[in-house]
PDB file of C-alpha atoms in Angstrom:
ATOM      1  CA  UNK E   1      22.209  37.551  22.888  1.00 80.00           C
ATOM      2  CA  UNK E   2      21.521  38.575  19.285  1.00 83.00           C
ATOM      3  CA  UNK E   3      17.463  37.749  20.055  1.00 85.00           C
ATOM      4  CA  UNK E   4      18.151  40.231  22.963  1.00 82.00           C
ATOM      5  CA  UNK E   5      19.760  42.845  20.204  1.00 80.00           C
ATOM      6  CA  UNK E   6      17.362  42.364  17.485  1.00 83.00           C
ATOM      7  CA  UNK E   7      14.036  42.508  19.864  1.00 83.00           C
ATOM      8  CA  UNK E   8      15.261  45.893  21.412  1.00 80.00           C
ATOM      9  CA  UNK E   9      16.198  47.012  17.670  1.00 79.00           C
ATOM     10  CA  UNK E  10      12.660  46.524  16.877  1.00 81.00           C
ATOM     11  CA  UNK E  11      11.533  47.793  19.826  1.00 79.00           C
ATOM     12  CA  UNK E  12      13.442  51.594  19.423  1.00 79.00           C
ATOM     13  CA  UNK E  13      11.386  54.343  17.931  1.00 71.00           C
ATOM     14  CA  UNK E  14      11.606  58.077  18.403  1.00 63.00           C
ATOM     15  CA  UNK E  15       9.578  57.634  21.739  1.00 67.00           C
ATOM     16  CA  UNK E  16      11.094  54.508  22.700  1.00 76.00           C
ATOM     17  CA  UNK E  17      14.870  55.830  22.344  1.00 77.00           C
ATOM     18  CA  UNK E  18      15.304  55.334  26.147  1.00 80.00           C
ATOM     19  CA  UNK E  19      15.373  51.459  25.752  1.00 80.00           C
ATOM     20  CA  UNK E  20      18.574  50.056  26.110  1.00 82.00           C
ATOM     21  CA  UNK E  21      20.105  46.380  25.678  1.00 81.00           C
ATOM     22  CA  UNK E  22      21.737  46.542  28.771  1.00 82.00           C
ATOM     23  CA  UNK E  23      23.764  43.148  27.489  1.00 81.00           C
ATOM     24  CA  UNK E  24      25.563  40.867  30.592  1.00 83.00           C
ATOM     25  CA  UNK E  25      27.812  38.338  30.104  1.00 80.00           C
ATOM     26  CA  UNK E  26      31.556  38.269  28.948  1.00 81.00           C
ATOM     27  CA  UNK E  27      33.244  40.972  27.237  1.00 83.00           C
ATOM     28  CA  UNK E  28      33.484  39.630  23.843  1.00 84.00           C
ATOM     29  CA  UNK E  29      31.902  40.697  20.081  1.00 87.00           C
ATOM     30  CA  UNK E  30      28.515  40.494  20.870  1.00 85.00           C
ATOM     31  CA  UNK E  31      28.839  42.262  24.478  1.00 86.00           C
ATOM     32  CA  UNK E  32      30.542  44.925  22.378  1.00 87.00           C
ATOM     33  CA  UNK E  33      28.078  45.142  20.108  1.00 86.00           C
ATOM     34  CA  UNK E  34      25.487  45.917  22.020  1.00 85.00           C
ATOM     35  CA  UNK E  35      27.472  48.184  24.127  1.00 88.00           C
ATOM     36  CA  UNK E  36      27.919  50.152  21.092  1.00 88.00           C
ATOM     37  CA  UNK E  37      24.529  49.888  20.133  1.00 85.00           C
ATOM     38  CA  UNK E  38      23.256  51.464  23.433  1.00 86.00           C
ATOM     39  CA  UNK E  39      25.736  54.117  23.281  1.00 88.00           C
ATOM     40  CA  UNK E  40      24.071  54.741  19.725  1.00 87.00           C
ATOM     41  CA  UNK E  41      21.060  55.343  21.649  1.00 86.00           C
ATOM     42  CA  UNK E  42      22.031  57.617  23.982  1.00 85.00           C
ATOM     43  CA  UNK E  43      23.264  60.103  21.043  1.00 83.00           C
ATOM     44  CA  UNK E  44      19.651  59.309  19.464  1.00 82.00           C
ATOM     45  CA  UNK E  45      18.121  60.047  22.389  1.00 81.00           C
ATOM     46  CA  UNK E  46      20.347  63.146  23.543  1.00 76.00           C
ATOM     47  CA  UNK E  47      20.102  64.577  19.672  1.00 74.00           C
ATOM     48  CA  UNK E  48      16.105  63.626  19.438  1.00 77.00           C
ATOM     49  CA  UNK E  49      15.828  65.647  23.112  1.00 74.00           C
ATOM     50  CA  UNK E  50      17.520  68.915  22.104  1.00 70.00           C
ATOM     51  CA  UNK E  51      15.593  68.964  18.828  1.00 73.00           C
ATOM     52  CA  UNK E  52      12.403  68.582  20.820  1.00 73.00           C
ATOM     53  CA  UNK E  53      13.461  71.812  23.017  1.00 70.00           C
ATOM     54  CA  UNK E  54      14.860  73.619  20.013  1.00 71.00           C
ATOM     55  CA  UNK E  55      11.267  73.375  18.211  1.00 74.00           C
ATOM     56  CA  UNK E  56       9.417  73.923  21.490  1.00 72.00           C
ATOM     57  CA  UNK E  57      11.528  77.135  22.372  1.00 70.00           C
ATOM     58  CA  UNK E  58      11.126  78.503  18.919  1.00 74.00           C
ATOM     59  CA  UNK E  59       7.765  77.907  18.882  1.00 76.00           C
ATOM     60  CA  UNK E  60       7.150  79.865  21.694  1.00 70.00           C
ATOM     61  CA  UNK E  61       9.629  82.819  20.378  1.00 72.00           C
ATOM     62  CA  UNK E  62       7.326  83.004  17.276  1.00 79.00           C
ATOM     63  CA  UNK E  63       4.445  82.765  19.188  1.00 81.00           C
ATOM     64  CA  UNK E  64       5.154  86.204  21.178  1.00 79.00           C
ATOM     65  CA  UNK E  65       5.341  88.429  18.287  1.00 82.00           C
ATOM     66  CA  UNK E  66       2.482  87.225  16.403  1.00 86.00           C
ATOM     67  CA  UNK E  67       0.209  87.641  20.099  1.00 87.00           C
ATOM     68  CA  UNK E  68       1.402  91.187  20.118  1.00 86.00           C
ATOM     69  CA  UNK E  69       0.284  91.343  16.275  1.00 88.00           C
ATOM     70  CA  UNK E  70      -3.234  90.027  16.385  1.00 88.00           C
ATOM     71  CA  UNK E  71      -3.922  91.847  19.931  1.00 89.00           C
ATOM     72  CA  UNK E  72      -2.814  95.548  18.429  1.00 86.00           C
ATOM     73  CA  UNK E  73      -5.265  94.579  15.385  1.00 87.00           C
ATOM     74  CA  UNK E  74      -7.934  93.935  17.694  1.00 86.00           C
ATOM     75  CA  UNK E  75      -7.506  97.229  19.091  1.00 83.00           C
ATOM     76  CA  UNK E  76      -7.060  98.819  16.460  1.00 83.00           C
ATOM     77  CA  UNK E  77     -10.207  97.794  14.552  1.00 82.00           C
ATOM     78  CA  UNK E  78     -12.395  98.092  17.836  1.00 82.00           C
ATOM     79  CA  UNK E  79     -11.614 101.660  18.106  1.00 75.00           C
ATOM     80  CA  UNK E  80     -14.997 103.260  17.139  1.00 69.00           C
ATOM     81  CA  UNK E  81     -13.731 106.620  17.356  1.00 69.00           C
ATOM     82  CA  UNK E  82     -10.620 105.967  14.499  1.00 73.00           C
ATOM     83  CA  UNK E  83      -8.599 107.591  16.776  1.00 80.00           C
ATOM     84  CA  UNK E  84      -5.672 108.396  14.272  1.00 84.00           C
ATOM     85  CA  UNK E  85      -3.060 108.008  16.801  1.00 85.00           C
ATOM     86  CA  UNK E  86      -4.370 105.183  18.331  1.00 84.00           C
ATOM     87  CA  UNK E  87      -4.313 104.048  15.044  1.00 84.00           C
ATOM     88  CA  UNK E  88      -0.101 104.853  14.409  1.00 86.00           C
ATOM     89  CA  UNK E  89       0.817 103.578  18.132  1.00 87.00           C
ATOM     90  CA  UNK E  90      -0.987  99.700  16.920  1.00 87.00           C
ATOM     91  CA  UNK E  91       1.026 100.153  13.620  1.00 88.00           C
ATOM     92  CA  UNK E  92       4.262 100.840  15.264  1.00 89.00           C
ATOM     93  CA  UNK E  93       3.970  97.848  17.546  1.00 88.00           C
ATOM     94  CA  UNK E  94       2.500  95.793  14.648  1.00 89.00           C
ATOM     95  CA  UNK E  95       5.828  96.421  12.699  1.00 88.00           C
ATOM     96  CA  UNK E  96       7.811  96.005  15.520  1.00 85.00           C
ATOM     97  CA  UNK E  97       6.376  92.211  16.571  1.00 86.00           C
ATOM     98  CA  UNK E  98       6.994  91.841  12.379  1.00 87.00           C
ATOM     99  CA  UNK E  99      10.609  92.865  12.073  1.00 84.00           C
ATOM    100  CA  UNK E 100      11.368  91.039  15.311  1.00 81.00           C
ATOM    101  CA  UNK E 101       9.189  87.352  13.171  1.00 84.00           C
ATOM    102  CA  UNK E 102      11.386  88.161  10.474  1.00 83.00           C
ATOM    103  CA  UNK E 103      14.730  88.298  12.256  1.00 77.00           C
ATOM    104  CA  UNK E 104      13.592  84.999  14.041  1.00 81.00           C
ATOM    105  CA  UNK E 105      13.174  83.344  10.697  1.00 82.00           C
ATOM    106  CA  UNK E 106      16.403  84.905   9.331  1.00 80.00           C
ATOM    107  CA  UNK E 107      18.047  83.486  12.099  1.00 77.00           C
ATOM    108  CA  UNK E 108      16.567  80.378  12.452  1.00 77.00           C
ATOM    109  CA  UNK E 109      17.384  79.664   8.581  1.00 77.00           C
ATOM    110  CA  UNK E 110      20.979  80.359   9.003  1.00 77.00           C
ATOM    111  CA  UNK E 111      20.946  77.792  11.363  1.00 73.00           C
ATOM    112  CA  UNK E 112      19.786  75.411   9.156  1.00 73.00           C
ATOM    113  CA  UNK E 113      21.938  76.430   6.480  1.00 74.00           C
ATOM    114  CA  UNK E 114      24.981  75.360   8.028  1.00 74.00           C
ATOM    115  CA  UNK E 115      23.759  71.664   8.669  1.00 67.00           C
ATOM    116  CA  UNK E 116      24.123  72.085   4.985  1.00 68.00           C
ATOM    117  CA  UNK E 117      26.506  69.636   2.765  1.00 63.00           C
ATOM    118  CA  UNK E 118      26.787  72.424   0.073  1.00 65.00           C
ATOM    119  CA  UNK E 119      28.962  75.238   1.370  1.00 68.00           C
ATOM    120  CA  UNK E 120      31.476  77.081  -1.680  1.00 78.00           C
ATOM    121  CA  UNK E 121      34.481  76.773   0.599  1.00 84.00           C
ATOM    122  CA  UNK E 122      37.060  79.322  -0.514  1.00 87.00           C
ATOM    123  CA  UNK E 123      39.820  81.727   1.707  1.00 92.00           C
ATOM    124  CA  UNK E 124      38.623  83.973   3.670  1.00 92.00           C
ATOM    125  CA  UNK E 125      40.868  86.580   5.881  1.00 93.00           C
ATOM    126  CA  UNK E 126      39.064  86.614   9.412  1.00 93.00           C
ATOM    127  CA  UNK E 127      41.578  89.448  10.105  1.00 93.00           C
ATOM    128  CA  UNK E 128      39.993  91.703   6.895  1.00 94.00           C
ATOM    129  CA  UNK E 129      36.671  90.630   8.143  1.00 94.00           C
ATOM    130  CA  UNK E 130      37.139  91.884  11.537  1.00 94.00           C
ATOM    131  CA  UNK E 131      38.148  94.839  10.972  1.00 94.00           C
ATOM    132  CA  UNK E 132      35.545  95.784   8.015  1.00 94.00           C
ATOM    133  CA  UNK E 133      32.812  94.386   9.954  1.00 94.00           C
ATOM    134  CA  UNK E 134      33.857  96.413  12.930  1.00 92.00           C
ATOM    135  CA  UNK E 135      33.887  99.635  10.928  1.00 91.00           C
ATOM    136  CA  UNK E 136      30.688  98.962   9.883  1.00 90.00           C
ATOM    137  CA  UNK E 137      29.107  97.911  13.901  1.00 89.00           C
ATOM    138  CA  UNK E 138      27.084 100.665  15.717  1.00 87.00           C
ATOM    139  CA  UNK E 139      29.766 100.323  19.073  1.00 88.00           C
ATOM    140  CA  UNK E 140      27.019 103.197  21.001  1.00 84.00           C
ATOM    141  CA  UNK E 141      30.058 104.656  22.074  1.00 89.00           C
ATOM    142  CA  UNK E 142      32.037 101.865  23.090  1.00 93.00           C
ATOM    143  CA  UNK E 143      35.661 102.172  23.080  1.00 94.00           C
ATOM    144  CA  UNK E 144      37.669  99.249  20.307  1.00 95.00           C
ATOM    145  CA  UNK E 145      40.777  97.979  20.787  1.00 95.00           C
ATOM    146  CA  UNK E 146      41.986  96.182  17.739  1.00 95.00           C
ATOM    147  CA  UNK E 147      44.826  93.526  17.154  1.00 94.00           C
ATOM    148  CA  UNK E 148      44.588  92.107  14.345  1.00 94.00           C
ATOM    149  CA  UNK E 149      47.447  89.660  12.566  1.00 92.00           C
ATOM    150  CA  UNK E 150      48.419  90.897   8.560  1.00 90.00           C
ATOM    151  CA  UNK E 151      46.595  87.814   7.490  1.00 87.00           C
ATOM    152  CA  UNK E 152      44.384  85.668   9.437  1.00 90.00           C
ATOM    153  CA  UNK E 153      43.287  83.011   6.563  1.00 91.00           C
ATOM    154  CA  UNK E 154      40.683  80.124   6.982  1.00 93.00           C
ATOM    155  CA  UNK E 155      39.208  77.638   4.726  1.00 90.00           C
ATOM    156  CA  UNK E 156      35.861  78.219   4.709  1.00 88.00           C
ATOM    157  CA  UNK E 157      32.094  79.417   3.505  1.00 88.00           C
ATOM    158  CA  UNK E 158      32.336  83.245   3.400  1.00 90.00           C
ATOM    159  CA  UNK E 159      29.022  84.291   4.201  1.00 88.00           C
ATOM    160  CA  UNK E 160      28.435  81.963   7.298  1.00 89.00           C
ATOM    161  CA  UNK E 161      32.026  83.068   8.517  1.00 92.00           C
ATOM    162  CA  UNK E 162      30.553  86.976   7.922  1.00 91.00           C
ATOM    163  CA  UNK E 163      27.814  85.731  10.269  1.00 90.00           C
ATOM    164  CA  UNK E 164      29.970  84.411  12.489  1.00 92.00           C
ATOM    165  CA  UNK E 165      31.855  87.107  13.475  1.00 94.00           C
ATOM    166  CA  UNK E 166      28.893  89.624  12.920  1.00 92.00           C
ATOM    167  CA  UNK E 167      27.406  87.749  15.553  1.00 90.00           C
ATOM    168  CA  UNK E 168      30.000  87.910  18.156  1.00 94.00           C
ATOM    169  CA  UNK E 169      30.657  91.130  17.332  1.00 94.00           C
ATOM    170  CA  UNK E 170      27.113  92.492  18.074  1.00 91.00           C
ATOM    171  CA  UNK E 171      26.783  90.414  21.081  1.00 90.00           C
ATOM    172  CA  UNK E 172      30.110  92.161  23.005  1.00 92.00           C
ATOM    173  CA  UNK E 173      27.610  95.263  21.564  1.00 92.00           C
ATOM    174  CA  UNK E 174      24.570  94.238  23.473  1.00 88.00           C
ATOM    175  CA  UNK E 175      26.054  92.818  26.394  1.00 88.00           C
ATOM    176  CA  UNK E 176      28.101  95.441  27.663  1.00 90.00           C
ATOM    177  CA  UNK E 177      28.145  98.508  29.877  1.00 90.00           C
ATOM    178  CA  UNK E 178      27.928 102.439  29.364  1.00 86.00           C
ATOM    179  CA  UNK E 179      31.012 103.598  28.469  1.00 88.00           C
ATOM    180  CA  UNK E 180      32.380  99.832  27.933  1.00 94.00           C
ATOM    181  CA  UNK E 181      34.944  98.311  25.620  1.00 96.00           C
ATOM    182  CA  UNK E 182      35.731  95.594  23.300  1.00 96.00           C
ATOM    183  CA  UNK E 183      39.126  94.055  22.143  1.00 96.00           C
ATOM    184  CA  UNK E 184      39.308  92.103  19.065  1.00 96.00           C
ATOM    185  CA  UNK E 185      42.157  89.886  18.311  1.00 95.00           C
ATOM    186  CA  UNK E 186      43.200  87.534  15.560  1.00 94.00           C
ATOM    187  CA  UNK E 187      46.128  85.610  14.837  1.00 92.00           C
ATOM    188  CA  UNK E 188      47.694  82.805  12.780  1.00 88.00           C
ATOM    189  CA  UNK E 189      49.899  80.732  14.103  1.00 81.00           C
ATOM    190  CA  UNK E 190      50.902  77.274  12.033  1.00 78.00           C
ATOM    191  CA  UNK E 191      47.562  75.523  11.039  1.00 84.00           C
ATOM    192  CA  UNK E 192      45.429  77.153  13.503  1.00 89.00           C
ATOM    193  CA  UNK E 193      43.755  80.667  13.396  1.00 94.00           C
ATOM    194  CA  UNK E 194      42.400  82.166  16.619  1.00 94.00           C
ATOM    195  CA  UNK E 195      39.984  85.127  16.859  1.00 95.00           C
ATOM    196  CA  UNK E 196      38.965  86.188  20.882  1.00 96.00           C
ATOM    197  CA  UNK E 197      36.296  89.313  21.331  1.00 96.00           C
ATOM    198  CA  UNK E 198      36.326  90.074  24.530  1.00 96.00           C
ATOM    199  CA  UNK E 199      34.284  92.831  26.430  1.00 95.00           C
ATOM    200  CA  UNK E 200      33.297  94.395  29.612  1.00 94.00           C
ATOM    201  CA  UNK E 201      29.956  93.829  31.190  1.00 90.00           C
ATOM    202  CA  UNK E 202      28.280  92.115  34.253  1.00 88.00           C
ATOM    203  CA  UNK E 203      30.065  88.949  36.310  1.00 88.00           C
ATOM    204  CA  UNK E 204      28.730  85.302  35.323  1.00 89.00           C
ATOM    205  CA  UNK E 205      29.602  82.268  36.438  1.00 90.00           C
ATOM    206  CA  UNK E 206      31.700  79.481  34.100  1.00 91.00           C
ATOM    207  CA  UNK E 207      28.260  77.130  34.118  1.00 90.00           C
ATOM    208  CA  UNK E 208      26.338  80.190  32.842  1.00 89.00           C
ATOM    209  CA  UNK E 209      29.156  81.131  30.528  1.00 90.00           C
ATOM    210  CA  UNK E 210      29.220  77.903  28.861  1.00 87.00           C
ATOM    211  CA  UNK E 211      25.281  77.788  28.524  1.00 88.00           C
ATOM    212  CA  UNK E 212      25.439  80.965  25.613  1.00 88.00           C
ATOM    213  CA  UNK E 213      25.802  78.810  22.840  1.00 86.00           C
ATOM    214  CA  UNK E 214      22.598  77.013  23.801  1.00 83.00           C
ATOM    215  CA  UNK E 215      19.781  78.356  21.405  1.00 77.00           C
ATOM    216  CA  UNK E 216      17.426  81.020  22.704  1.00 76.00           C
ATOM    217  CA  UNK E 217      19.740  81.791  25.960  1.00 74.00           C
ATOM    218  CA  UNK E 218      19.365  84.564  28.213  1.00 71.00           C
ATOM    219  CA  UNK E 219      21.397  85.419  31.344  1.00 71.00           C
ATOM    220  CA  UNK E 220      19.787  89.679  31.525  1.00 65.00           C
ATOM    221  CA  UNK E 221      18.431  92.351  29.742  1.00 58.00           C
ATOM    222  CA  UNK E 222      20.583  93.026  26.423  1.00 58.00           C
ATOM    223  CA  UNK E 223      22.042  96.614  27.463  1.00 54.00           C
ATOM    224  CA  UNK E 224      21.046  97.924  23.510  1.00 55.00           C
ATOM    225  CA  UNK E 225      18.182  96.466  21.191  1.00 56.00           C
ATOM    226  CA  UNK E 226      16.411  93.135  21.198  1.00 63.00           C
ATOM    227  CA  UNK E 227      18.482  90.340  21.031  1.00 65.00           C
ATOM    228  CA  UNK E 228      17.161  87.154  19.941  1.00 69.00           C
ATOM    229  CA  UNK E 229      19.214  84.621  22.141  1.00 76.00           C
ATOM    230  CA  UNK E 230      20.451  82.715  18.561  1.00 82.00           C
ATOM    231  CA  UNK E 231      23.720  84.788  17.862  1.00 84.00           C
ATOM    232  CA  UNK E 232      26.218  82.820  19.657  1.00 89.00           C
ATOM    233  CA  UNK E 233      24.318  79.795  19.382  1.00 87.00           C
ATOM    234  CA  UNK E 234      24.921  80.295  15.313  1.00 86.00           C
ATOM    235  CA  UNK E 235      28.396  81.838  15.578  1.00 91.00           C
ATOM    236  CA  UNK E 236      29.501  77.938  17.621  1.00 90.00           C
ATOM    237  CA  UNK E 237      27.319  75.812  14.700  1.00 88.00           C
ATOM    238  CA  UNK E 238      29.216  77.668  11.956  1.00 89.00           C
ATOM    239  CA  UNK E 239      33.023  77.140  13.942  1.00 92.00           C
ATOM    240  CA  UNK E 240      31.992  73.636  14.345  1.00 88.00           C
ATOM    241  CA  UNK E 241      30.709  72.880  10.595  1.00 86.00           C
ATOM    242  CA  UNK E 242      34.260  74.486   9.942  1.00 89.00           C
ATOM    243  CA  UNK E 243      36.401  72.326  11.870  1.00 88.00           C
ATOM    244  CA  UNK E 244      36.726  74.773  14.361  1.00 92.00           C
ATOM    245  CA  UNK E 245      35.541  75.483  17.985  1.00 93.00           C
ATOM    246  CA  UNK E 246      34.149  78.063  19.860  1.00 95.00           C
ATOM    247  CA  UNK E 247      34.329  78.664  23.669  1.00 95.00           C
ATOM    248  CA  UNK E 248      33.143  81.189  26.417  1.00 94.00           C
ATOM    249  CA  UNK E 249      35.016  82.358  29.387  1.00 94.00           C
ATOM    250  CA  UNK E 250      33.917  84.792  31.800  1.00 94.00           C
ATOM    251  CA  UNK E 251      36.278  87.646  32.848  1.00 94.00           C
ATOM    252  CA  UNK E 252      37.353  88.496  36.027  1.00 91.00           C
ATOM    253  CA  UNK E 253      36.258  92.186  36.054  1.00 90.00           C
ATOM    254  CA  UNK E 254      33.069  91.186  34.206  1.00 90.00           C
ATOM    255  CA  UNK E 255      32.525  90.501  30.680  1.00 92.00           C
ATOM    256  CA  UNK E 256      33.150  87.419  28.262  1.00 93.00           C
ATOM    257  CA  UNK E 257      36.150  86.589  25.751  1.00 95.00           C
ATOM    258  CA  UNK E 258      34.550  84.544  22.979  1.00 96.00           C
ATOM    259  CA  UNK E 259      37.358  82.086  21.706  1.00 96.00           C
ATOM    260  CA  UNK E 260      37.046  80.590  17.966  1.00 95.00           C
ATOM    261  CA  UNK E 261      40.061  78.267  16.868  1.00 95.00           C
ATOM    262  CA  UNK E 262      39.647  77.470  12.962  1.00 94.00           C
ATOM    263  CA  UNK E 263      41.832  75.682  10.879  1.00 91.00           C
ATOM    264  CA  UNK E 264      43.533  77.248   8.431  1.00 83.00           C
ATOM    265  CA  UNK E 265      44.283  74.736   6.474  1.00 64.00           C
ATOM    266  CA  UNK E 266      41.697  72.660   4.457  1.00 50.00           C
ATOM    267  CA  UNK E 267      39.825  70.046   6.233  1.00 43.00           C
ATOM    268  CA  UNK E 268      38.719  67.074   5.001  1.00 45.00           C
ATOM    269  CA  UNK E 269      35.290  67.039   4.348  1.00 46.00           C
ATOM    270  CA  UNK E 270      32.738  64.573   2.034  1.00 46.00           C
ATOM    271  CA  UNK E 271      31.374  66.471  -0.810  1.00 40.00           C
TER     272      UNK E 271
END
């Protein structure tokens, strides 16, 4: 059995990760062990998988705006007749396949930044965030409904927790319908804090629901702007780097409630 173990250990590489020991015989140590060393391998494979997507989808996302930016400079410097508004319209869409790279790089390194080890961890009020960030949100005339606890404190990195809720926030933004609403909520309650933004906009099922936090997912046409499929993909990385959890549930009437649940109490964490 441990010639079995060691040959497949040799064996594993990044494109080899579906091997597997697959050890019979009696349950004892070395059954276990290799039990536990398959189910390694099925996280490896699982974690190697989704990275594979994640580059492939991002790729691709990148790809789009810089196509859009070498095609309008094709036009533009084929125009013999320097057509000066010609000239302008390739600008405008040059800048616009720009500002839309940028905010894909933005994005994507706030991702990375919370795989970090490094975060300044110090209190932040989500309840005071809320409500400043949602002073400062373009709601396009959406009504707010706000419910927010005196103090909603959590442990935590302040800027990713900004993004965080910024995110959510300008997703309930995006995603809703003319003349729409959003209600905010957060609440302490022992060592747990609990923000939910919920908001009206089109029916989804639970499967498609639970699929937002995937990177680059789209269920329809964002209602305002270009959305980038990354914001609640982020805002669920930074609950989870803080102990915390975020979850999606589709309203009756239409619309989500996003769900974070934080500690607010320090968690224990290698430094």
């Amino acid at each position: 059995p441990i010639s079995e173990i060691t040959a497949t250990a040799r064996k594993v590489s990044q494109e080899s990760l579906h091997e597997r020991i697959a050890l019979e015989g009696p349950d004892d140590e070395l059954r276990r062990l290799a039990d536990t060393f398959d189910a390694m391998l099925v996280r490896l494979e699982t974690a190697f998988d989704r990275q594979a997507a994640f580059v492939r989808n991002a790729s691709h996302e990148l790809r789009t705006p810089l196509s859009v930016i070498r095609t309008e400079t094709d036009v533009a410097l084929a125009d013999e007749a320097d057509d000066p508004e010609a000239l302008r319209s390739s600008l405008a869409a040059v800048r616009k396949a720009g500002e839309r790279s940028e905010r894909l790089v933005d994005a994507l390194l706030t991702l990375a930044q919370v795989d970090r080890g490094d975060h300044r961890w110090n209190e932040v009020d989500l309840a005071r965030l809320v409500r400043k960030l949602s002073d400062e949100a373009d709601l396009d005339g959406l009504r707010l409904e706000l419910a927010l606890a005196p103090r909603a404190t959590v442990l935590g990195d302040a800027e990713l927790l900004r993004t965080m809720v910024a995110n959510v926030i300008d997703n309930a933004v995006r995603h809703n319908t003319t003349d729409g609403w959003i209600e905010i909520r957060a609440d302490s309650a022992g060592e747990s804090v609990r923000l939910e933004i919920s908001n009206s906009g089109a029916g989804i099922t639970v499967e498609e629901a639970a699929s937002l936090t995937e990177p680059f997912r789209r269920l329809a046409a964002a209602r305002t702007g270009d959305g980038l499929g990354l914001g609640l993909s982020i805002a669920a990385s930074v609950a989870q780097a803080h102990g915390g959890e975020l979850t999606i549930d589709p309203l009756d009437q239409g619309g989500l409630r996003v769900s974070i649940h934080l500690p607010a109490t320090p968690v224990s964490r290698d430094r």
